[in-house]
PDB file of C-alpha atoms and ligand atoms in Angstrom:
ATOM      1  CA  UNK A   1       0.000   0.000   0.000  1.00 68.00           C
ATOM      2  CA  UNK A   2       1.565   3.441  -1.110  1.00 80.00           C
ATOM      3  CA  UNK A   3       1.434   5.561   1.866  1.00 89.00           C
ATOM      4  CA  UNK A   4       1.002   9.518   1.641  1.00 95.00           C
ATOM      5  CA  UNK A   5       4.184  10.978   3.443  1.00 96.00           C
ATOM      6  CA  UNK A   6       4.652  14.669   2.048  1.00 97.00           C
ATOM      7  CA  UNK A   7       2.423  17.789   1.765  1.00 97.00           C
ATOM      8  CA  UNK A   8       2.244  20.428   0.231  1.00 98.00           C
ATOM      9  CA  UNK A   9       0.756  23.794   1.952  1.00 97.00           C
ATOM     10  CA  UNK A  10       0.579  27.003  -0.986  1.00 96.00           C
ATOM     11  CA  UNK A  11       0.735  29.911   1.286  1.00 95.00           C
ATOM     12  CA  UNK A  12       2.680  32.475  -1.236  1.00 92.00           C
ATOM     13  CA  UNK A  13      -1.031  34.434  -1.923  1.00 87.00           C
ATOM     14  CA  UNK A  14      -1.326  38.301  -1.126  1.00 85.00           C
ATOM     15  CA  UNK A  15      -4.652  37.649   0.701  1.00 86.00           C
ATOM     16  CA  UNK A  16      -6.453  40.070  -0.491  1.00 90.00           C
ATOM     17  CA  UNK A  17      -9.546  39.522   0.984  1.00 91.00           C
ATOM     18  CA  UNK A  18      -8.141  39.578   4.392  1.00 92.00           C
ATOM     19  CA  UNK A  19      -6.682  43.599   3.242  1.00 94.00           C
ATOM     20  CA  UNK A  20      -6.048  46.255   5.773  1.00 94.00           C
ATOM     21  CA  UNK A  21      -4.604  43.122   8.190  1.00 91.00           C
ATOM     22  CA  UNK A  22      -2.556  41.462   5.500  1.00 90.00           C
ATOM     23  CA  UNK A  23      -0.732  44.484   4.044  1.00 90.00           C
ATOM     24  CA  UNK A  24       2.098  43.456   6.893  1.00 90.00           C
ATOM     25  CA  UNK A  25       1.188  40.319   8.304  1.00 92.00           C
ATOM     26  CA  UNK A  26       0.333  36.817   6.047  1.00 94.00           C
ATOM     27  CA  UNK A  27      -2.833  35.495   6.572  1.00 94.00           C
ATOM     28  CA  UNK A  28      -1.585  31.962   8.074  1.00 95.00           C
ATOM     29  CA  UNK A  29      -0.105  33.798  10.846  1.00 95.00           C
ATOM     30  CA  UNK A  30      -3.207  35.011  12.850  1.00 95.00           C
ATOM     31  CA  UNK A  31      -4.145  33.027  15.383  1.00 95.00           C
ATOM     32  CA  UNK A  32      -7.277  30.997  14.702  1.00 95.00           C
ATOM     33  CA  UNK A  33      -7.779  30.104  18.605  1.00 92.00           C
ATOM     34  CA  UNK A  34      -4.404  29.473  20.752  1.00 91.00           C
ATOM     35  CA  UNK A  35      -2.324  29.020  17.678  1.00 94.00           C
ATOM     36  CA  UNK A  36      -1.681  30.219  14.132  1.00 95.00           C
ATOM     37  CA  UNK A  37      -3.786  29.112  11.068  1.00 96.00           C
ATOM     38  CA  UNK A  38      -0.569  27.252   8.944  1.00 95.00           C
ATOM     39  CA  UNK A  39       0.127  25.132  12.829  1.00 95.00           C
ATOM     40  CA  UNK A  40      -3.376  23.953  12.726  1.00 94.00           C
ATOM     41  CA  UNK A  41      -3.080  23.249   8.858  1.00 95.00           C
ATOM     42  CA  UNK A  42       0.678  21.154  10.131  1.00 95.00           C
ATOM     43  CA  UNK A  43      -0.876  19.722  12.489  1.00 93.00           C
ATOM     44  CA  UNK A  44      -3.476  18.392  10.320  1.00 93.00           C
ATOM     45  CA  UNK A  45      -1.407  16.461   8.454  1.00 95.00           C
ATOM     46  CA  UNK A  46       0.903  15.164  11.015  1.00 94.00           C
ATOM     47  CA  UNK A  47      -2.469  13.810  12.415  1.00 92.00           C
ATOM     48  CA  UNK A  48      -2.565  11.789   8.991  1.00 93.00           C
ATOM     49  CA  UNK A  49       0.435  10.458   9.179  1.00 93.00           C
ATOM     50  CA  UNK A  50       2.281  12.820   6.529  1.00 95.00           C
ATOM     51  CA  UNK A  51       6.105  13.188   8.049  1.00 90.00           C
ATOM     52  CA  UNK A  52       7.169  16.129   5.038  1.00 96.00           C
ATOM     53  CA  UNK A  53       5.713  19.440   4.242  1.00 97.00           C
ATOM     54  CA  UNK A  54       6.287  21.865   1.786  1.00 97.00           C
ATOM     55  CA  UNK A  55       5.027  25.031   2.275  1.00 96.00           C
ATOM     56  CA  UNK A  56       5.424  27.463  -0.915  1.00 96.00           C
ATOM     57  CA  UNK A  57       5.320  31.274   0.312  1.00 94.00           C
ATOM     58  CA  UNK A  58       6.802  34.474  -1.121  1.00 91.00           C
ATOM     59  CA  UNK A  59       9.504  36.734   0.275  1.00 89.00           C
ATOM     60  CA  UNK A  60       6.573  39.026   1.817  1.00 88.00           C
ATOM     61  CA  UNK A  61       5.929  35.500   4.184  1.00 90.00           C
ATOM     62  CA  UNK A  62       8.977  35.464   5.511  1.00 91.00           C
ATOM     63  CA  UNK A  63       7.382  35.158   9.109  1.00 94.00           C
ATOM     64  CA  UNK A  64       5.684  32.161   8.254  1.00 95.00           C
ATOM     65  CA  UNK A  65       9.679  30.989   8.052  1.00 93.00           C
ATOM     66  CA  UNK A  66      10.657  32.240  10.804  1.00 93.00           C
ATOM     67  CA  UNK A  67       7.621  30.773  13.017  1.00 94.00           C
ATOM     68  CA  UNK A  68       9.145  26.984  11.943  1.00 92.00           C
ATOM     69  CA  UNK A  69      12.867  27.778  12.803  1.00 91.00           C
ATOM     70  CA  UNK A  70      14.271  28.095  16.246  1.00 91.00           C
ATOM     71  CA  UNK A  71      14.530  31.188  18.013  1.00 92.00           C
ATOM     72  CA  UNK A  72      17.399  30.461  20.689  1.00 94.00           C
ATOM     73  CA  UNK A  73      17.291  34.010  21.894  1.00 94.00           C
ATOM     74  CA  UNK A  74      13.661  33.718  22.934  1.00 94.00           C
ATOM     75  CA  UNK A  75      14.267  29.793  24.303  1.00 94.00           C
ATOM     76  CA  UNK A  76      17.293  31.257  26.557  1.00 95.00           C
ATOM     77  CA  UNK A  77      14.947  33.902  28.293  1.00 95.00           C
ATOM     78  CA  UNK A  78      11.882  31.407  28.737  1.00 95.00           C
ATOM     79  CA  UNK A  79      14.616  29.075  30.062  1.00 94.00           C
ATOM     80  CA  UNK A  80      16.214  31.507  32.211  1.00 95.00           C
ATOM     81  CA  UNK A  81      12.573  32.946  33.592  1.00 95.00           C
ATOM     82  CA  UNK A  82      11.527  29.108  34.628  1.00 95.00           C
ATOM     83  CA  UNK A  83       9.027  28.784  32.072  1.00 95.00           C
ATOM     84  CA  UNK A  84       9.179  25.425  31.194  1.00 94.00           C
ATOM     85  CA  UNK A  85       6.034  24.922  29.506  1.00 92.00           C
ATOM     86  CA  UNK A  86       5.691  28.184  27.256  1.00 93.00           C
ATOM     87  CA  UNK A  87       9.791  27.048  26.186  1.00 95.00           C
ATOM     88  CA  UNK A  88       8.113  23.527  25.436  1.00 93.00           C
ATOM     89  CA  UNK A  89       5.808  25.494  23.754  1.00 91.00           C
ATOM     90  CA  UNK A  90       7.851  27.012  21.554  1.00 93.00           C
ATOM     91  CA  UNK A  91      10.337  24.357  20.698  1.00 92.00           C
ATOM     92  CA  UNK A  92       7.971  21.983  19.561  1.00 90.00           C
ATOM     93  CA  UNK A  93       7.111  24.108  16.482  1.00 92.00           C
ATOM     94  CA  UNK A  94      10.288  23.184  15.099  1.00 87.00           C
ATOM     95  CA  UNK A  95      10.076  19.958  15.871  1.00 89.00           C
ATOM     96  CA  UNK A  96       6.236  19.359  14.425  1.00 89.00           C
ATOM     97  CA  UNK A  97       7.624  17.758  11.156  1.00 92.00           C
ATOM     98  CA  UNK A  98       9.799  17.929   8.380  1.00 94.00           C
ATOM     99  CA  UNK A  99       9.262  21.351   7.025  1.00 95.00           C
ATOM    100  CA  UNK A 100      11.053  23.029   4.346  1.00 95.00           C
ATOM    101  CA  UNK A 101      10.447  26.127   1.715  1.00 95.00           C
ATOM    102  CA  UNK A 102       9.962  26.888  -1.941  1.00 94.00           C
ATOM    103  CA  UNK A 103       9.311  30.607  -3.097  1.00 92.00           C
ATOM    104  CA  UNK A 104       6.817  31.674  -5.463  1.00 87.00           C
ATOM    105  CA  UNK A 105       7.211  35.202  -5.831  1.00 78.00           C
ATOM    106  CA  UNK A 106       4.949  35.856  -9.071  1.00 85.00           C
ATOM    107  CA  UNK A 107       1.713  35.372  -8.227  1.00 81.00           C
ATOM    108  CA  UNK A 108       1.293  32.685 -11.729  1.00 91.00           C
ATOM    109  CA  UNK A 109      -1.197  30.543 -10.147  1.00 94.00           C
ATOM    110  CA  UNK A 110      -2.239  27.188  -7.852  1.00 96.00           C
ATOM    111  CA  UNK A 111      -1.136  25.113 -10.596  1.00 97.00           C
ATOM    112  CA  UNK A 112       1.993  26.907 -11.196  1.00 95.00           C
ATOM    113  CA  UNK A 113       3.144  27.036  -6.986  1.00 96.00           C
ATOM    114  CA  UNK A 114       2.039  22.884  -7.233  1.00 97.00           C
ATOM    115  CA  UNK A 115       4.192  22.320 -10.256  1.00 96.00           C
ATOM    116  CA  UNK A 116       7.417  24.067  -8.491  1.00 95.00           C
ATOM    117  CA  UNK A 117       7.137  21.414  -5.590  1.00 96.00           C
ATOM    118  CA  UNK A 118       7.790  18.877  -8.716  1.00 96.00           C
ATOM    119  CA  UNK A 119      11.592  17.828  -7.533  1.00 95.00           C
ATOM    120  CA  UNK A 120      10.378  17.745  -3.978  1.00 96.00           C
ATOM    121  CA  UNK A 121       7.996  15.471  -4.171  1.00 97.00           C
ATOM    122  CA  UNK A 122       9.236  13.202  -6.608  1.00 95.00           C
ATOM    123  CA  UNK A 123       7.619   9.897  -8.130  1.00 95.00           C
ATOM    124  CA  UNK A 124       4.875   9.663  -5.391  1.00 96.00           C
ATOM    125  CA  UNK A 125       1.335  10.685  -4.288  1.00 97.00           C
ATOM    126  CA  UNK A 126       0.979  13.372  -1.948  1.00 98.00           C
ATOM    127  CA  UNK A 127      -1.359  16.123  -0.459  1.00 98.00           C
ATOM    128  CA  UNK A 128      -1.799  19.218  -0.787  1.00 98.00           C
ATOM    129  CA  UNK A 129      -3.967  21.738   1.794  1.00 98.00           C
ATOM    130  CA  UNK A 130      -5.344  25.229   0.932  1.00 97.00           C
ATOM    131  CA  UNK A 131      -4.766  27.015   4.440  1.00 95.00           C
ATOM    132  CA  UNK A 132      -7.737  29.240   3.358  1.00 94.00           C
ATOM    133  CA  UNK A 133      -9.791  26.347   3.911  1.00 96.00           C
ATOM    134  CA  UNK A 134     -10.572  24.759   7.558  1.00 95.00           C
ATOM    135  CA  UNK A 135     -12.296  21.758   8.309  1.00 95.00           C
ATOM    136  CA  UNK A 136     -13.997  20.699  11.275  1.00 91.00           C
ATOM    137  CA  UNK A 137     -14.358  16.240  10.682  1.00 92.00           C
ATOM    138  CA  UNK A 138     -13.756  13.612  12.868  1.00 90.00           C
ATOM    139  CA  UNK A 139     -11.085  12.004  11.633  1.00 93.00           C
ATOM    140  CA  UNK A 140      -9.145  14.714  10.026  1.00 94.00           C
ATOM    141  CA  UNK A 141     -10.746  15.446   6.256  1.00 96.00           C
ATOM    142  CA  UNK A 142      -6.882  14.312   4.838  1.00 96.00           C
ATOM    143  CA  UNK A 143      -6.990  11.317   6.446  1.00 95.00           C
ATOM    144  CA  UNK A 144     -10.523  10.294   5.166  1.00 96.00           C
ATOM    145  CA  UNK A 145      -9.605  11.303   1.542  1.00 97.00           C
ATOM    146  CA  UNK A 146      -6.281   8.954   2.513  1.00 96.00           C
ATOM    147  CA  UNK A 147      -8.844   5.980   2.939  1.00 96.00           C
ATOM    148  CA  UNK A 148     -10.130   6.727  -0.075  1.00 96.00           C
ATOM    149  CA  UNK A 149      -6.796   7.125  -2.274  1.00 96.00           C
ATOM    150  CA  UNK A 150      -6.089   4.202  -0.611  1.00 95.00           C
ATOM    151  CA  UNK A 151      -9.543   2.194  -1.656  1.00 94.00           C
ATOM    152  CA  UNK A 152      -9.361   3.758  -5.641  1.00 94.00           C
ATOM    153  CA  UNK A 153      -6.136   4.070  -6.682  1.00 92.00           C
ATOM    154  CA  UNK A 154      -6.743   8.019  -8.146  1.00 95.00           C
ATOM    155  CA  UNK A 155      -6.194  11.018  -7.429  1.00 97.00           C
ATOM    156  CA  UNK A 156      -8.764  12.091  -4.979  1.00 98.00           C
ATOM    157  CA  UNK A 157     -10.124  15.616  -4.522  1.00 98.00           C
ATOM    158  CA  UNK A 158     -12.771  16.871  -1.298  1.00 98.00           C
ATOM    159  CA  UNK A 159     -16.305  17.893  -2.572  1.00 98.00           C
ATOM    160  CA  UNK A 160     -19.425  20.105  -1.045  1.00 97.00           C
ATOM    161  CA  UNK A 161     -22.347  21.468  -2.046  1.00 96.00           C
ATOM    162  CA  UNK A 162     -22.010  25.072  -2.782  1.00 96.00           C
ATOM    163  CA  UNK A 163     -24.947  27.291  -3.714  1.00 96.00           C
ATOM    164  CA  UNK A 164     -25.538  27.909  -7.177  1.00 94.00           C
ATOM    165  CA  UNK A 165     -24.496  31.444  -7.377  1.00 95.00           C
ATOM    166  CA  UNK A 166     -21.033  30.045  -5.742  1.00 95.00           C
ATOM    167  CA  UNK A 167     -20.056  28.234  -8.380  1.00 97.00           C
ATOM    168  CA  UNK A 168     -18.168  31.330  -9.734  1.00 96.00           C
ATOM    169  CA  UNK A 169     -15.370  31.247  -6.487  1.00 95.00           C
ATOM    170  CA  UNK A 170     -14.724  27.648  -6.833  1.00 96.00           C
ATOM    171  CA  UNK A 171     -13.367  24.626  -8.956  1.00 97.00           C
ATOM    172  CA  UNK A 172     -17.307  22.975 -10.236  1.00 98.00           C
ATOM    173  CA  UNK A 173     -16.928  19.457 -11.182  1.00 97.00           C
ATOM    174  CA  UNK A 174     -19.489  16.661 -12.840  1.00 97.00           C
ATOM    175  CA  UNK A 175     -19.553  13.751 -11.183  1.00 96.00           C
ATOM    176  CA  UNK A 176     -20.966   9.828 -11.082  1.00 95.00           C
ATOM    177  CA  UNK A 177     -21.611   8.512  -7.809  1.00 94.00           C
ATOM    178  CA  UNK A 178     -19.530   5.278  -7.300  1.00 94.00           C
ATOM    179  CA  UNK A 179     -19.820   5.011  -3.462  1.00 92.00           C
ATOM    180  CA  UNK A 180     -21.174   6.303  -0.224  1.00 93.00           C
ATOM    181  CA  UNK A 181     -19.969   9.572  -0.312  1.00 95.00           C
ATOM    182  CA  UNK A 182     -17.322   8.776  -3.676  1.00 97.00           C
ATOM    183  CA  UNK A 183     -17.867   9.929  -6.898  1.00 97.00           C
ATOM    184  CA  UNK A 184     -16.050   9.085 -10.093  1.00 97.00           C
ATOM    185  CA  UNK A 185     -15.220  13.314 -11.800  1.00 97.00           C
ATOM    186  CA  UNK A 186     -16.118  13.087 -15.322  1.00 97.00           C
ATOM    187  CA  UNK A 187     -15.310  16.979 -15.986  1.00 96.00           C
ATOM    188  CA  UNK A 188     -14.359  19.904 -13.919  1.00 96.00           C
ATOM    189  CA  UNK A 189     -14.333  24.084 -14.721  1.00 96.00           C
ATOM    190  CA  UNK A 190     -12.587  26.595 -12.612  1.00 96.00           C
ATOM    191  CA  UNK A 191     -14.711  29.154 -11.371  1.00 96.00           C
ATOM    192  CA  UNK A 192     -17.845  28.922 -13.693  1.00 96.00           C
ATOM    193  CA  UNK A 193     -20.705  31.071 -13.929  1.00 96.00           C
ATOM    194  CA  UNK A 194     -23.436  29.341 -12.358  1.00 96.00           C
ATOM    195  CA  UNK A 195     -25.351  28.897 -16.233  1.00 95.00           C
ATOM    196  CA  UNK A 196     -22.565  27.158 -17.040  1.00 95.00           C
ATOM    197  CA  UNK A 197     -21.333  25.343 -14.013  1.00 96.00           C
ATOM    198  CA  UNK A 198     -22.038  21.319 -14.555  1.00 95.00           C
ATOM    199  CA  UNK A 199     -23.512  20.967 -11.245  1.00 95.00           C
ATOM    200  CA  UNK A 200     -23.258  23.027  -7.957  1.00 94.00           C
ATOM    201  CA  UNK A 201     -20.191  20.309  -6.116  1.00 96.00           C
ATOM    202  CA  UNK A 202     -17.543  22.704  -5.427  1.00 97.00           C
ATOM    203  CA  UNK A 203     -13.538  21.274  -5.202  1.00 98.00           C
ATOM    204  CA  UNK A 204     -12.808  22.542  -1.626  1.00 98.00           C
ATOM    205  CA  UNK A 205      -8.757  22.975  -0.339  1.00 97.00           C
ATOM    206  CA  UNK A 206      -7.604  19.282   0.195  1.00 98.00           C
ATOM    207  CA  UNK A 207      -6.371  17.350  -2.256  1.00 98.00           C
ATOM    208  CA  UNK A 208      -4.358  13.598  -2.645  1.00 98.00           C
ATOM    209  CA  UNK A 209      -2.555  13.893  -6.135  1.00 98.00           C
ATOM    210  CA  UNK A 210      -0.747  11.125  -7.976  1.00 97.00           C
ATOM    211  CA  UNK A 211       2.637  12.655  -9.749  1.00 97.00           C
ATOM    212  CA  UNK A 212       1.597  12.531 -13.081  1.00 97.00           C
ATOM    213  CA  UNK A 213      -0.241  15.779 -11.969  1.00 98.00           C
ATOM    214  CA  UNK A 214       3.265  17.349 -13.026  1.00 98.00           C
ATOM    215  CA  UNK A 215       3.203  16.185 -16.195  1.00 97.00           C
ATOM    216  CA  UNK A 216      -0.293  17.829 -16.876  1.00 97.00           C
ATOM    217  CA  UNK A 217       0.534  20.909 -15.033  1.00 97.00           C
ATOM    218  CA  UNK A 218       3.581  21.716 -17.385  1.00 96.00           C
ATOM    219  CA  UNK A 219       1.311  21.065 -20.292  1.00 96.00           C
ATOM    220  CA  UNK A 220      -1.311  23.513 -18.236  1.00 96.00           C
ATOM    221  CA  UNK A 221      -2.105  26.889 -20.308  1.00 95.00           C
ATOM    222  CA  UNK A 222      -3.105  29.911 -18.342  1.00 94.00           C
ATOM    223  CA  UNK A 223      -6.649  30.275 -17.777  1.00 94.00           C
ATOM    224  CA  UNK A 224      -9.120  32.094 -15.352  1.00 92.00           C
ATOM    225  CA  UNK A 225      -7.751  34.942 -13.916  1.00 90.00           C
ATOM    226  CA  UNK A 226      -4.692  34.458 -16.699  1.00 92.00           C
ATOM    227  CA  UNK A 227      -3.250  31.965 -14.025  1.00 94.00           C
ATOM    228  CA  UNK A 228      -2.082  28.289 -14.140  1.00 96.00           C
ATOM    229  CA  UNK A 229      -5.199  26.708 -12.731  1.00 97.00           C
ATOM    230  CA  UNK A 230      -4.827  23.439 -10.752  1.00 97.00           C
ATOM    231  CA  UNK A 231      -8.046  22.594 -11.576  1.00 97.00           C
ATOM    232  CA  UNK A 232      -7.215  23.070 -15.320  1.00 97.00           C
ATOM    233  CA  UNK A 233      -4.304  20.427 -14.814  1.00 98.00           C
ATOM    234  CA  UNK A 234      -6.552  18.148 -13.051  1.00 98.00           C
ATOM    235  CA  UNK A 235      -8.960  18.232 -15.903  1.00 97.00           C
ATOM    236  CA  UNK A 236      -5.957  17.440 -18.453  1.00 97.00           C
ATOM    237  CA  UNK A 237      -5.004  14.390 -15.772  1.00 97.00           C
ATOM    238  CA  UNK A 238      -8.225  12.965 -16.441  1.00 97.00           C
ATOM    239  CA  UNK A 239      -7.710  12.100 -20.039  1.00 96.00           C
ATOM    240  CA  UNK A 240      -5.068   9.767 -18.628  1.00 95.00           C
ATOM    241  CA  UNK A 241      -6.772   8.044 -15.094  1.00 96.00           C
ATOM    242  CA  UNK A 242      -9.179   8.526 -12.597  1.00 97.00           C
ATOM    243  CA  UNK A 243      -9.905  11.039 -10.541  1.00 98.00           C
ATOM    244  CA  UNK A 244     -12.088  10.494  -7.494  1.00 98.00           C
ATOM    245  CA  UNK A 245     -13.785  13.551  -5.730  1.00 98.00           C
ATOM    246  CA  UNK A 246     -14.878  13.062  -1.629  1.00 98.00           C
ATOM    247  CA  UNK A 247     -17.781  14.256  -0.068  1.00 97.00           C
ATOM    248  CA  UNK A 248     -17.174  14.722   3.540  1.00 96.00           C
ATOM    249  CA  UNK A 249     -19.113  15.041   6.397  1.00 95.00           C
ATOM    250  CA  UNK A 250     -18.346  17.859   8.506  1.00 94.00           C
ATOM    251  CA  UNK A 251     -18.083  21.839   9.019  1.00 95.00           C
ATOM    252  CA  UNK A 252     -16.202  23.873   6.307  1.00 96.00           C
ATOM    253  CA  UNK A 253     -14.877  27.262   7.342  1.00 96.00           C
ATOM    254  CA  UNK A 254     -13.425  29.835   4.569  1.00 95.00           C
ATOM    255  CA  UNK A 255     -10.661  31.338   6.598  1.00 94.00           C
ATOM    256  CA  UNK A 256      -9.187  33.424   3.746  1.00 92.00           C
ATOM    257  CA  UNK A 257     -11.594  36.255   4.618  1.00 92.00           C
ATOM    258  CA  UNK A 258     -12.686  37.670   8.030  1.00 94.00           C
ATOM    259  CA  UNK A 259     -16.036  36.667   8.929  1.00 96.00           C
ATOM    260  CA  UNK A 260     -15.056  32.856   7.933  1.00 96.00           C
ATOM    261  CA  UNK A 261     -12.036  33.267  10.213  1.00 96.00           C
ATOM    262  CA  UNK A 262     -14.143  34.599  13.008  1.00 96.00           C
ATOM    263  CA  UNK A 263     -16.597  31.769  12.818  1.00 96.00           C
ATOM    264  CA  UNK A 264     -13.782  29.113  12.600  1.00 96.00           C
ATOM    265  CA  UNK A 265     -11.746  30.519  15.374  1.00 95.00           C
ATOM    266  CA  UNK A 266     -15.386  30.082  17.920  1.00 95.00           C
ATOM    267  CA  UNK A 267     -15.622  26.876  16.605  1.00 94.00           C
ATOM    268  CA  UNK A 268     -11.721  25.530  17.495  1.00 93.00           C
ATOM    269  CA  UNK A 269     -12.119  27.867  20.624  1.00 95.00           C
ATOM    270  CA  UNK A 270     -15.122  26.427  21.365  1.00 94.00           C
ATOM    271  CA  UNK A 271     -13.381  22.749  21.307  1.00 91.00           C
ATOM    272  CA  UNK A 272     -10.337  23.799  22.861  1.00 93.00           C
ATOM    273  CA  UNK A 273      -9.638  21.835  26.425  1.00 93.00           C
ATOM    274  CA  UNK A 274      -8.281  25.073  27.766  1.00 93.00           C
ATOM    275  CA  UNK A 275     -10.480  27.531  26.647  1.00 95.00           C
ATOM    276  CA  UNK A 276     -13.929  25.722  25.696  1.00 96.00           C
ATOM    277  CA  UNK A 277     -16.126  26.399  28.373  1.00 96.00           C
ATOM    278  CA  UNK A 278     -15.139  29.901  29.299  1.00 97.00           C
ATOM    279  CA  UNK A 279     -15.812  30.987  25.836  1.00 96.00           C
ATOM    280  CA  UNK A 280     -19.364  28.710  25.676  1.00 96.00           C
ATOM    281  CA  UNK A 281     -20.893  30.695  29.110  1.00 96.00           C
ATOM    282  CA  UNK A 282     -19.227  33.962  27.535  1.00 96.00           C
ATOM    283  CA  UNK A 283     -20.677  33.907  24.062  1.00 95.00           C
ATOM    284  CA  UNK A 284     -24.159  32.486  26.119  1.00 95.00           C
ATOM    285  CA  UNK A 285     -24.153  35.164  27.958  1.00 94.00           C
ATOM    286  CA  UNK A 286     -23.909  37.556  24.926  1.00 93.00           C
ATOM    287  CA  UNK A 287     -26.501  36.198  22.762  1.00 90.00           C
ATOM    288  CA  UNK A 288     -28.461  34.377  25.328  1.00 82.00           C
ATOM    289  CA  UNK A 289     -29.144  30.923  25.928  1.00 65.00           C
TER     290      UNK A 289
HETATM  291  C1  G1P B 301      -8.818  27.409  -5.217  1.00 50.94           C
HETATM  292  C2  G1P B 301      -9.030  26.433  -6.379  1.00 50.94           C
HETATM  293  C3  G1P B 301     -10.514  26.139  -6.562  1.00 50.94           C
HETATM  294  C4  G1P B 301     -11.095  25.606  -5.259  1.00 50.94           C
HETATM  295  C5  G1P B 301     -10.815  26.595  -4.102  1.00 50.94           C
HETATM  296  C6  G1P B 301     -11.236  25.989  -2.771  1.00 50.94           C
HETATM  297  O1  G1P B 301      -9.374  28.657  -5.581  1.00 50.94           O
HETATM  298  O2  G1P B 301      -8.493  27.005  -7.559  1.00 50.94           O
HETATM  299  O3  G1P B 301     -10.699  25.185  -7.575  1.00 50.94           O
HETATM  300  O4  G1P B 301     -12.493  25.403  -5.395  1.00 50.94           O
HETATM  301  O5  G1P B 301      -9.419  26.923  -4.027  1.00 50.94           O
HETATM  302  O6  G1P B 301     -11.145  26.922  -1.740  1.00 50.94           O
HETATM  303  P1  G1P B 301      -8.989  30.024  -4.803  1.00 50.94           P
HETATM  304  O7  G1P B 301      -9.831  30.039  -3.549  1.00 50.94           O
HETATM  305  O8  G1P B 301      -7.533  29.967  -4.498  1.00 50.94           O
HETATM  306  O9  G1P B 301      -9.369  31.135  -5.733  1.00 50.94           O
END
C-alpha cells in the first residue's frame, strides 16, 4: 500500500480579501484560537500520518519561516525565567515535522506554486492543503480522503455542495456517484458562472494527487484569472486516469476572509480543552441561551 508521506501547503497568496490586516502580516499567521492558522493546517497532516511538508510562500511570508525555525534568543529567556512549559511550547514548532520552503514570488497561479514542488515530491502521491480552507471532521478530512486514495487508486479531490451562485469562487466538477460519499469526476471548470457550471459540487482545499499531476501541469495553459489553474491540470489528468472527488461530512470554514475566520476561530475555541467552556458561558451570555 503506497502511503502519503509529504504535503504540500501554498501559502505564497497576497490575501487580499483579508486587506487592511494582511498588508504586513500573512494570513496563516493570525491566530485561529491558541495558535496560528498554517500550525493547525501542520498539524493536520501530522495527524494523517504525513512526516514532510512543503510550504510554498513568497519573500513578503517570511514570518511564516521564521515561526518553523528556532529562536534560541527567545528559548534562553523562557529558560532563564523558569518557564518550562511556554519554552516547550515554543520548541515543539520546530520539531512538528519535516518542514522546508519553496518561493513563489509571481503570483502565476495554484497550478503553477504545485508544479514548483515537482523535484520535492518526486515519483509519489501526496497532499496538498489550501490554508484558506478549515475543516472541522472527525477524523481529520486528509486522512478520510487517505482511505479513499487508498480504496481507488486516483487522485482524490474533497467535494461540497455550494450554492448555485457560488459556483463562480470555486473549482465545479461533474460527477458519477460510485460510493457512499465517492464519486467518479467526469469533468471539472474553474470558477464557472453558475449557467454554465455542470452541477453546484464545489472542489474545496484538500487534495491527494498522484505525480503525473506534473506532467499535466507543465502542459497547463493559463486560464481564469490568466493563471495556471490546478483545476485546469486536473482536468488534463483525467484524459489519462481517474480522478475520485470526496464528499465529507463535517463543518467547512473559509478562513481566507474575516467573517469565515471569526466563525472558525469560535468553533476551534469552542473545542479547545483550555479555553472551551469559558468561551461557551461567555458567548451564552452575549446572545443568550
Ligand atoms: C482554489 C481552487 C478552486 C477551489 C478553491 C477551494 O481557488 O483554484 O478550484 O475550489 O481553491 O477553496 P482560490 O480560492 O484559491 O481562488
Amino acid at each position: 500500500m503506497i502511503e502519503i508521506r509529504k504535503a504540500v501547503i501554498p501559502a505564497a497568496g497576497l490575501g487580499t480579501r483579508f486587506l487592511p490586516t494582511t498588508k504586513s502580516i500573512p494570513k496563516e499567521m493570525l491566530p485561529l484560537a491558541d495558535k496560528p492558522l498554517i500550525q493547525h493546517i501542520i498539524e493536520e497532516a501530522v495527524a494523517s500520518g504525513i512526516k514532510q511538508i512543503i510550504v510554498i510562500t513568497s519573500s513578503a511570508k517570511i514570518a511564516i519561516e521564521e515561526y518553523f525555525k528556532r529562536n534560541l534568543a527567545l528559548e534562553s529567556v523562557l529558560q532563564e525565567k523558569g518557564e518550562t512549559e511556554l519554552l516547550e511550547g515554543v520548541r515543539r514548532i520546530s520539531t512538528l515535522a519535516n518542514i522546508s520552503f519553496i518561493r513563489q514570488d509571481q503570483p502565476l497561479g495554484l497550478g503553477h506554486a504545485i508544479l514548483a514542488t515537482r523535484e520535492i515530491i518526486g515519483n509519489e502521491p501526496f497532499a496538498v492543503f489550501l490554508p484558506d480552507d478549515i475543516f472541522d471532521t472527525d477524523p481529520p478530512l486528509i486522512k478520510q480522503m487517505i482511505n479513499v486514495y487508498q480504496r481507488h487508486k486516483g487522485s482524490v479531490i474533497a467535494l461540497r455542495q455550494v450554492a448555485k451562485e457560488d459556483t463562480v469562487r470555486y473549482g465545479i466538477v461533474k460527477t458519477d456517484q460510485v460510493a457512499e460519499r465517492v464519486y467518479r469526476i467526469l469533468d471539472m471548470v474553474e470558477k464557472p458562472a453558475p449557467e454554465e457550471a455542470p452541477s453546484n459540487l464545489a472542489i474545496m482545499g484538500r487534495y491527494i494527487l498522484t505525480p503525473e499531476i506534473f506532467e499535466a501541469l507543465i502542459d497547463t495553459q493559463p486560464g481564469t484569472g490568466g493563471e495556471i489553474q490546478l483545476t485546469d491540470g486536473l482536468a488534463l489528468l483525467l484524459k489519462q486516469q481517474a480522478i475520485y472527488g470526496y464528499a465529507f461530512d463535517g463543518t467547512y470554514y473559509d478562513a481566507g476572509k474575516p467573517l469565515g475566520f471569526l466563525k472558525a476561530s469560535v468553533s476551534l475555541g469552542l473545542h479547545h480543552p483550555g479555553m472551551g467552556n469559558e468561551l461557551r458561558e461567555h458567548l451564552r451570555k452575549l446572545v443568550g441561551n
